[in-house]
mmCIF file of C-alpha atoms and ligand atoms in Angstrom:
data_model
loop_
_atom_site.group_PDB
_atom_site.id
_atom_site.type_symbol
_atom_site.label_atom_id
_atom_site.label_comp_id
_atom_site.label_asym_id
_atom_site.label_seq_id
_atom_site.Cartn_x
_atom_site.Cartn_y
_atom_site.Cartn_z
ATOM 1 C CA UNK A 193 -0.192 -0.080 -0.215
ATOM 2 C CA UNK A 194 1.238 3.734 -0.924
ATOM 3 C CA UNK A 195 2.269 5.543 2.339
ATOM 4 C CA UNK A 196 0.453 8.822 2.206
ATOM 5 C CA UNK A 197 2.500 12.066 2.992
ATOM 6 C CA UNK A 198 2.007 13.278 6.558
ATOM 7 C CA UNK A 199 -0.794 15.899 6.306
ATOM 8 C CA UNK A 200 -2.235 18.492 8.735
ATOM 9 C CA UNK A 201 -5.827 20.116 8.121
ATOM 10 C CA UNK A 202 -6.749 23.157 9.949
ATOM 11 C CA UNK A 203 -10.405 24.005 10.165
ATOM 12 C CA UNK A 204 -12.217 27.157 11.425
ATOM 13 C CA UNK A 205 -15.834 28.698 10.588
ATOM 14 C CA UNK A 206 -15.257 30.282 7.284
ATOM 15 C CA UNK A 207 -11.821 29.550 6.343
ATOM 16 C CA UNK A 208 -11.005 33.107 5.510
ATOM 17 C CA UNK A 209 -9.201 34.148 9.015
ATOM 18 C CA UNK A 210 -7.814 31.580 11.534
ATOM 19 C CA UNK A 211 -7.330 28.632 9.103
ATOM 20 C CA UNK A 212 -5.705 30.226 6.359
ATOM 21 C CA UNK A 213 -3.448 31.793 8.521
ATOM 22 C CA UNK A 214 -2.781 28.497 10.589
ATOM 23 C CA UNK A 215 -1.930 27.165 7.306
ATOM 24 C CA UNK A 216 0.686 30.011 6.333
ATOM 25 C CA UNK A 217 2.360 29.927 9.484
ATOM 26 C CA UNK A 218 2.741 25.904 9.369
ATOM 27 C CA UNK A 219 3.884 26.236 5.703
ATOM 28 C CA UNK A 220 6.481 28.799 6.890
ATOM 29 C CA UNK A 221 7.742 26.415 9.336
ATOM 30 C CA UNK A 222 7.662 23.376 7.127
ATOM 31 C CA UNK A 223 9.747 25.416 4.371
ATOM 32 C CA UNK A 224 12.405 26.081 6.945
ATOM 33 C CA UNK A 225 13.274 22.973 8.502
ATOM 34 C CA UNK A 226 14.051 19.828 6.453
ATOM 35 C CA UNK A 227 12.670 17.400 9.273
ATOM 36 C CA UNK A 228 9.506 18.988 8.309
ATOM 37 C CA UNK A 229 9.648 18.860 4.413
ATOM 38 C CA UNK A 230 6.850 17.070 2.375
ATOM 39 C CA UNK A 231 4.357 17.626 5.137
ATOM 40 C CA UNK A 232 1.219 18.414 3.430
ATOM 41 C CA UNK A 233 -0.722 21.616 4.651
ATOM 42 C CA UNK A 234 -4.157 22.600 3.903
ATOM 43 C CA UNK A 235 -7.347 24.634 5.718
ATOM 44 C CA UNK A 236 -10.886 24.766 5.337
ATOM 45 C CA UNK A 237 -14.036 25.769 7.202
ATOM 46 C CA UNK A 238 -16.973 23.872 8.604
ATOM 47 C CA UNK A 239 -19.330 26.547 6.617
ATOM 48 C CA UNK A 240 -19.298 27.434 3.241
ATOM 49 C CA UNK A 241 -20.436 31.210 3.623
ATOM 50 C CA UNK A 242 -17.232 32.455 1.488
ATOM 51 C CA UNK A 243 -16.017 29.511 -0.859
ATOM 52 C CA UNK A 244 -13.491 30.547 -3.459
ATOM 53 C CA UNK A 245 -12.863 33.592 -1.710
ATOM 54 C CA UNK A 246 -9.240 34.989 -0.550
ATOM 55 C CA UNK A 247 -8.555 35.539 2.986
ATOM 56 C CA UNK A 248 -9.959 38.400 4.820
ATOM 57 C CA UNK A 249 -7.934 41.509 4.086
ATOM 58 C CA UNK A 250 -7.452 42.258 7.939
ATOM 59 C CA UNK A 251 -5.903 38.788 8.370
ATOM 60 C CA UNK A 252 -3.757 39.032 5.062
ATOM 61 C CA UNK A 253 -2.246 42.499 6.391
ATOM 62 C CA UNK A 254 -1.591 41.328 9.711
ATOM 63 C CA UNK A 255 -0.015 38.089 8.498
ATOM 64 C CA UNK A 256 2.305 40.025 5.962
ATOM 65 C CA UNK A 257 3.724 42.103 8.775
ATOM 66 C CA UNK A 258 4.974 38.953 10.032
ATOM 67 C CA UNK A 259 6.418 37.783 7.012
ATOM 68 C CA UNK A 260 3.312 35.123 6.150
ATOM 69 C CA UNK A 261 1.904 35.013 2.482
ATOM 70 C CA UNK A 262 -1.831 33.921 2.533
ATOM 71 C CA UNK A 263 -2.428 32.701 -0.789
ATOM 72 C CA UNK A 264 -5.810 30.429 0.272
ATOM 73 C CA UNK A 265 -9.007 30.287 -1.303
ATOM 74 C CA UNK A 266 -11.758 29.289 1.192
ATOM 75 C CA UNK A 267 -13.085 25.939 0.873
ATOM 76 C CA UNK A 268 -15.630 23.935 2.985
ATOM 77 C CA UNK A 269 -14.395 21.101 4.945
ATOM 78 C CA UNK A 270 -15.265 17.465 3.827
ATOM 79 C CA UNK A 271 -16.057 14.045 5.164
ATOM 80 C CA UNK A 272 -13.252 12.394 3.365
ATOM 81 C CA UNK A 273 -10.610 14.486 4.910
ATOM 82 C CA UNK A 274 -11.594 12.559 8.112
ATOM 83 C CA UNK A 275 -9.824 9.485 6.595
ATOM 84 C CA UNK A 276 -7.043 11.290 4.507
ATOM 85 C CA UNK A 277 -5.480 13.847 6.922
ATOM 86 C CA UNK A 278 -2.858 12.518 9.490
ATOM 87 C CA UNK A 279 -3.928 15.547 12.212
ATOM 88 C CA UNK A 280 -7.281 17.525 11.799
ATOM 89 C CA UNK A 281 -6.949 20.864 14.042
ATOM 90 C CA UNK A 282 -10.097 22.573 14.844
ATOM 91 C CA UNK A 283 -9.696 25.970 15.660
ATOM 92 C CA UNK A 284 -12.629 25.986 18.553
ATOM 93 C CA UNK A 285 -15.051 23.828 20.307
ATOM 94 C CA UNK A 286 -17.812 24.622 17.941
ATOM 95 C CA UNK A 287 -15.605 23.970 14.852
ATOM 96 C CA UNK A 288 -14.587 20.255 16.853
ATOM 97 C CA UNK A 289 -18.314 19.374 17.232
ATOM 98 C CA UNK A 290 -19.146 20.366 13.849
ATOM 99 C CA UNK A 291 -16.174 18.210 12.412
ATOM 100 C CA UNK A 292 -17.010 15.418 14.832
ATOM 101 C CA UNK A 293 -20.830 15.576 13.362
ATOM 102 C CA UNK A 294 -19.378 14.358 10.004
ATOM 103 C CA UNK A 295 -17.380 11.063 11.539
ATOM 104 C CA UNK A 296 -19.178 7.861 11.878
ATOM 105 C CA UNK A 297 -17.316 6.553 14.926
ATOM 106 C CA UNK A 298 -13.977 7.720 16.750
ATOM 107 C CA UNK A 299 -11.777 9.902 15.098
ATOM 108 C CA UNK A 300 -8.597 10.199 17.189
ATOM 109 C CA UNK A 301 -7.014 12.393 14.302
ATOM 110 C CA UNK A 302 -9.152 15.378 15.197
ATOM 111 C CA UNK A 303 -7.973 17.666 17.807
ATOM 112 C CA UNK A 304 -8.286 21.150 19.207
ATOM 113 C CA UNK A 305 -5.588 23.294 18.064
ATOM 114 C CA UNK A 306 -5.115 24.633 21.969
ATOM 115 C CA UNK A 307 -4.508 20.946 22.721
ATOM 116 C CA UNK A 308 -0.830 21.625 21.796
ATOM 117 C CA UNK A 309 -0.617 24.910 23.858
ATOM 118 C CA UNK A 310 -0.096 25.316 27.153
ATOM 119 C CA UNK A 311 -2.942 26.654 29.860
ATOM 120 C CA UNK A 312 -2.049 30.244 29.482
ATOM 121 C CA UNK A 313 -3.658 30.326 26.389
ATOM 122 C CA UNK A 314 -7.656 30.037 25.795
ATOM 123 C CA UNK A 315 -9.123 26.840 24.565
ATOM 124 C CA UNK A 316 -10.575 28.165 21.869
ATOM 125 C CA UNK A 317 -8.563 30.152 18.914
ATOM 126 C CA UNK A 318 -10.825 33.319 19.209
ATOM 127 C CA UNK A 319 -12.674 33.997 16.020
ATOM 128 C CA UNK A 320 -11.369 37.448 14.884
ATOM 129 C CA UNK A 321 -13.878 38.383 12.265
ATOM 130 C CA UNK A 322 -16.087 40.745 14.043
ATOM 131 C CA UNK A 323 -13.770 42.237 16.026
ATOM 132 C CA UNK A 324 -10.825 44.717 16.276
ATOM 133 C CA UNK A 325 -7.488 44.172 14.664
ATOM 134 C CA UNK A 326 -5.803 43.359 17.736
ATOM 135 C CA UNK A 327 -7.994 40.102 17.438
ATOM 136 C CA UNK A 328 -5.950 39.137 14.309
ATOM 137 C CA UNK A 329 -2.508 39.766 16.104
ATOM 138 C CA UNK A 330 -3.744 37.333 18.906
ATOM 139 C CA UNK A 331 -4.814 34.632 16.492
ATOM 140 C CA UNK A 332 -1.068 34.811 14.993
ATOM 141 C CA UNK A 333 0.254 34.714 18.418
ATOM 142 C CA UNK A 334 -1.397 31.731 19.103
ATOM 143 C CA UNK A 335 -0.751 29.998 15.996
ATOM 144 C CA UNK A 336 3.186 30.800 16.218
ATOM 145 C CA UNK A 337 2.948 29.619 19.931
ATOM 146 C CA UNK A 338 1.297 26.163 18.861
ATOM 147 C CA UNK A 339 2.358 25.290 14.943
ATOM 148 C CA UNK A 340 5.996 24.356 16.066
ATOM 149 C CA UNK A 341 4.438 21.886 19.051
ATOM 150 C CA UNK A 342 2.063 20.286 16.491
ATOM 151 C CA UNK A 343 5.074 19.565 13.961
ATOM 152 C CA UNK A 344 7.183 18.017 16.763
ATOM 153 C CA UNK A 345 4.468 15.671 17.816
ATOM 154 C CA UNK A 346 3.225 14.177 14.191
ATOM 155 C CA UNK A 347 7.093 13.801 13.505
ATOM 156 C CA UNK A 348 7.625 11.764 16.672
ATOM 157 C CA UNK A 349 4.754 9.459 15.651
ATOM 158 C CA UNK A 350 5.532 9.337 12.254
ATOM 159 C CA UNK A 351 6.619 5.839 12.251
ATOM 160 C CA UNK A 352 3.121 4.767 14.102
ATOM 161 C CA UNK A 353 1.076 6.487 12.309
ATOM 162 C CA UNK A 354 2.616 5.264 8.966
ATOM 163 C CA UNK A 355 1.977 1.704 10.294
ATOM 164 C CA UNK A 356 -1.845 2.135 10.941
HETATM 165 P P1 4NP B 550 -12.885 32.414 10.621
HETATM 166 O O1 4NP B 550 -13.702 33.513 10.816
HETATM 167 O O2 4NP B 550 -14.126 31.294 10.636
HETATM 168 O O3 4NP B 550 -11.923 32.438 11.101
HETATM 169 O O4 4NP B 550 -12.637 32.334 8.793
HETATM 170 C C1 4NP B 550 -14.844 33.624 10.480
HETATM 171 C C2 4NP B 550 -15.086 34.237 9.122
HETATM 172 C C3 4NP B 550 -16.216 34.819 8.468
HETATM 173 C C4 4NP B 550 -17.232 34.412 9.416
HETATM 174 C C5 4NP B 550 -17.319 34.243 10.930
HETATM 175 C C6 4NP B 550 -15.952 33.860 11.248
HETATM 176 N N1 4NP B 550 -18.721 34.927 8.988
HETATM 177 O O5 4NP B 550 -19.919 34.480 9.791
HETATM 178 O O6 4NP B 550 -18.931 35.102 7.691
#
């Protein structure tokens, strides 16, 4: 059987703020270290409100100031990702519940992003869409704290993941 590449799927509600930013932060990390090369990174939204649209201009601008280039086009999360992704990371508990509604049984590869953060951070990556600009900065702070930990974990489990 062909071995699928390790893959990480970030999921938020609209796929125009938090998850595309998470994708960009993660892609910047995977490009920076040969150990992480080949990890596939993707993002999606549980809702289909913004399908085909670029990321929110406020998120694009905040990310650009930190060196991230958001090139995403919004798409909706699909059930098939549940079996094709190594790890699916919900930005908040509502996203997590919505993903699990599509799962027919246990889905141990679905996790909350904040599972990778210490308790100084909130459980949910807060939705910045209806807020002020500092909300976008806070999201990026959380993503930059969590993404390296996620990569460390999936690399440490690489052999067992591939033998499943
Ligand atoms: P995201 O933010 O889930 O981080 O992409 C949102 C974007 C759009 C909406 C809600 C959240 N909306 O209601 O349109």
